[in-house]
Amino acid sequence: MNLTGILDNHVAERGDKVALIQGERRLTYAQFDQQVGKTASLLASRGLGLGSRIALFVPMSIDLYVLLLGILRLGAIAVVVLLRAILR
């Protein structure tokens, strides 16, 4: 089972429960799943699909998780770009 399959199970078992919290923003499992589906559809409408490599440069946030699972649901490959600041 992959992450999108786990999300599907959580939606079926606890769709109305809060899945993600960021400050005042909250998404239930059902809302999270809906946004993941919209993201996957949008990416597909832009010609991306199975095996496409998609770079992610998004701060840690609900949006990051929505994008990541949308990419995975599409069957594409998420390439995460990390920025590390070194302060001295």
Short mmCIF file of C-alpha atoms in Angstrom, two decimals:
data_model
loop_
_atom_site.label_atom_id
_atom_site.label_comp_id
_atom_site.label_asym_id
_atom_site.label_seq_id
_atom_site.Cartn_x
_atom_site.Cartn_y
_atom_site.Cartn_z
CA MET A 1 0.00 0.00 0.00
CA ASN A 2 1.26 3.50 -0.80
CA LEU A 3 0.49 6.92 0.72
CA THR A 4 -2.53 7.54 -1.49
CA GLY A 5 -3.95 4.16 -0.49
CA ILE A 6 -3.47 5.04 3.16
CA LEU A 7 -5.29 8.33 2.57
CA ASP A 8 -8.14 6.44 0.88
CA ASN A 9 -8.46 4.20 3.94
CA HIS A 10 -8.48 7.16 6.31
CA VAL A 11 -11.15 8.92 4.25
CA ALA A 12 -13.34 5.80 4.43
CA GLU A 13 -12.79 5.32 8.17
CA ARG A 14 -12.65 8.89 9.46
CA GLY A 15 -13.43 11.31 6.64
CA ASP A 16 -14.88 13.98 8.93
CA LYS A 17 -11.92 14.00 11.35
CA VAL A 18 -9.15 16.61 11.14
CA ALA A 19 -6.16 15.33 9.16
CA LEU A 20 -3.94 18.40 8.89
CA ILE A 21 -3.52 21.55 10.96
CA GLN A 22 -1.49 24.62 10.08
CA GLY A 23 -2.18 27.61 12.31
CA GLU A 24 -5.88 28.34 11.96
CA ARG A 25 -6.19 26.22 8.81
CA ARG A 26 -7.58 22.72 9.22
CA LEU A 27 -8.45 20.05 6.68
CA THR A 28 -10.47 16.92 7.34
CA TYR A 29 -9.44 13.71 5.65
CA ALA A 30 -12.30 14.16 3.16
CA GLN A 31 -11.24 17.76 2.37
CA PHE A 32 -7.61 16.69 2.08
CA ASP A 33 -8.58 13.90 -0.31
CA GLN A 34 -10.70 16.30 -2.38
CA GLN A 35 -7.81 18.78 -2.72
CA VAL A 36 -5.39 15.97 -3.60
CA GLY A 37 -7.80 14.85 -6.35
CA LYS A 38 -8.13 18.38 -7.73
CA THR A 39 -4.35 18.74 -7.75
CA ALA A 40 -3.88 15.45 -9.61
CA SER A 41 -6.54 16.48 -12.15
CA LEU A 42 -4.91 19.88 -12.69
CA LEU A 43 -1.51 18.30 -13.25
CA ALA A 44 -3.02 15.78 -15.68
CA SER A 45 -4.73 18.61 -17.59
CA ARG A 46 -1.28 20.16 -18.06
CA GLY A 47 0.02 17.00 -19.71
CA LEU A 48 1.72 15.42 -16.71
CA GLY A 49 1.17 11.78 -15.83
CA LEU A 50 2.66 8.43 -14.99
CA GLY A 51 6.42 8.76 -14.67
CA SER A 52 6.53 12.55 -15.05
CA ARG A 53 9.08 14.17 -12.78
CA ILE A 54 7.72 17.18 -10.92
CA ALA A 55 9.93 19.41 -8.80
CA LEU A 56 8.50 20.66 -5.51
CA PHE A 57 9.88 23.78 -3.89
CA VAL A 58 7.22 24.50 -1.29
CA PRO A 59 7.68 25.33 2.39
CA MET A 60 6.49 22.82 4.99
CA SER A 61 2.75 23.38 4.89
CA ILE A 62 -0.60 21.81 4.15
CA ASP A 63 -0.04 22.82 0.52
CA LEU A 64 3.13 20.73 0.40
CA TYR A 65 1.24 17.61 1.50
CA VAL A 66 -1.61 18.28 -0.93
CA LEU A 67 0.84 18.71 -3.82
CA LEU A 68 2.93 15.69 -2.84
CA LEU A 69 -0.04 13.35 -2.63
CA GLY A 70 -1.54 14.82 -5.81
CA ILE A 71 1.68 14.01 -7.63
CA LEU A 72 1.76 10.50 -6.21
CA ARG A 73 -1.91 9.89 -7.04
CA LEU A 74 -1.11 10.84 -10.63
CA GLY A 75 1.67 8.25 -10.71
CA ALA A 76 4.28 10.94 -11.20
CA ILE A 77 7.58 11.30 -9.36
CA ALA A 78 7.99 14.07 -6.80
CA VAL A 79 11.43 15.65 -6.75
CA VAL A 80 11.76 17.62 -3.53
CA VAL A 81 14.05 20.64 -3.63
CA LEU A 82 15.44 21.51 -0.21
CA LEU A 83 16.96 24.81 0.77
CA ARG A 84 19.24 24.75 3.74
CA ALA A 85 20.41 28.02 5.18
CA ILE A 86 23.62 27.92 7.12
CA LEU A 87 23.95 30.75 9.61
CA ARG A 88 27.23 31.48 11.34
#
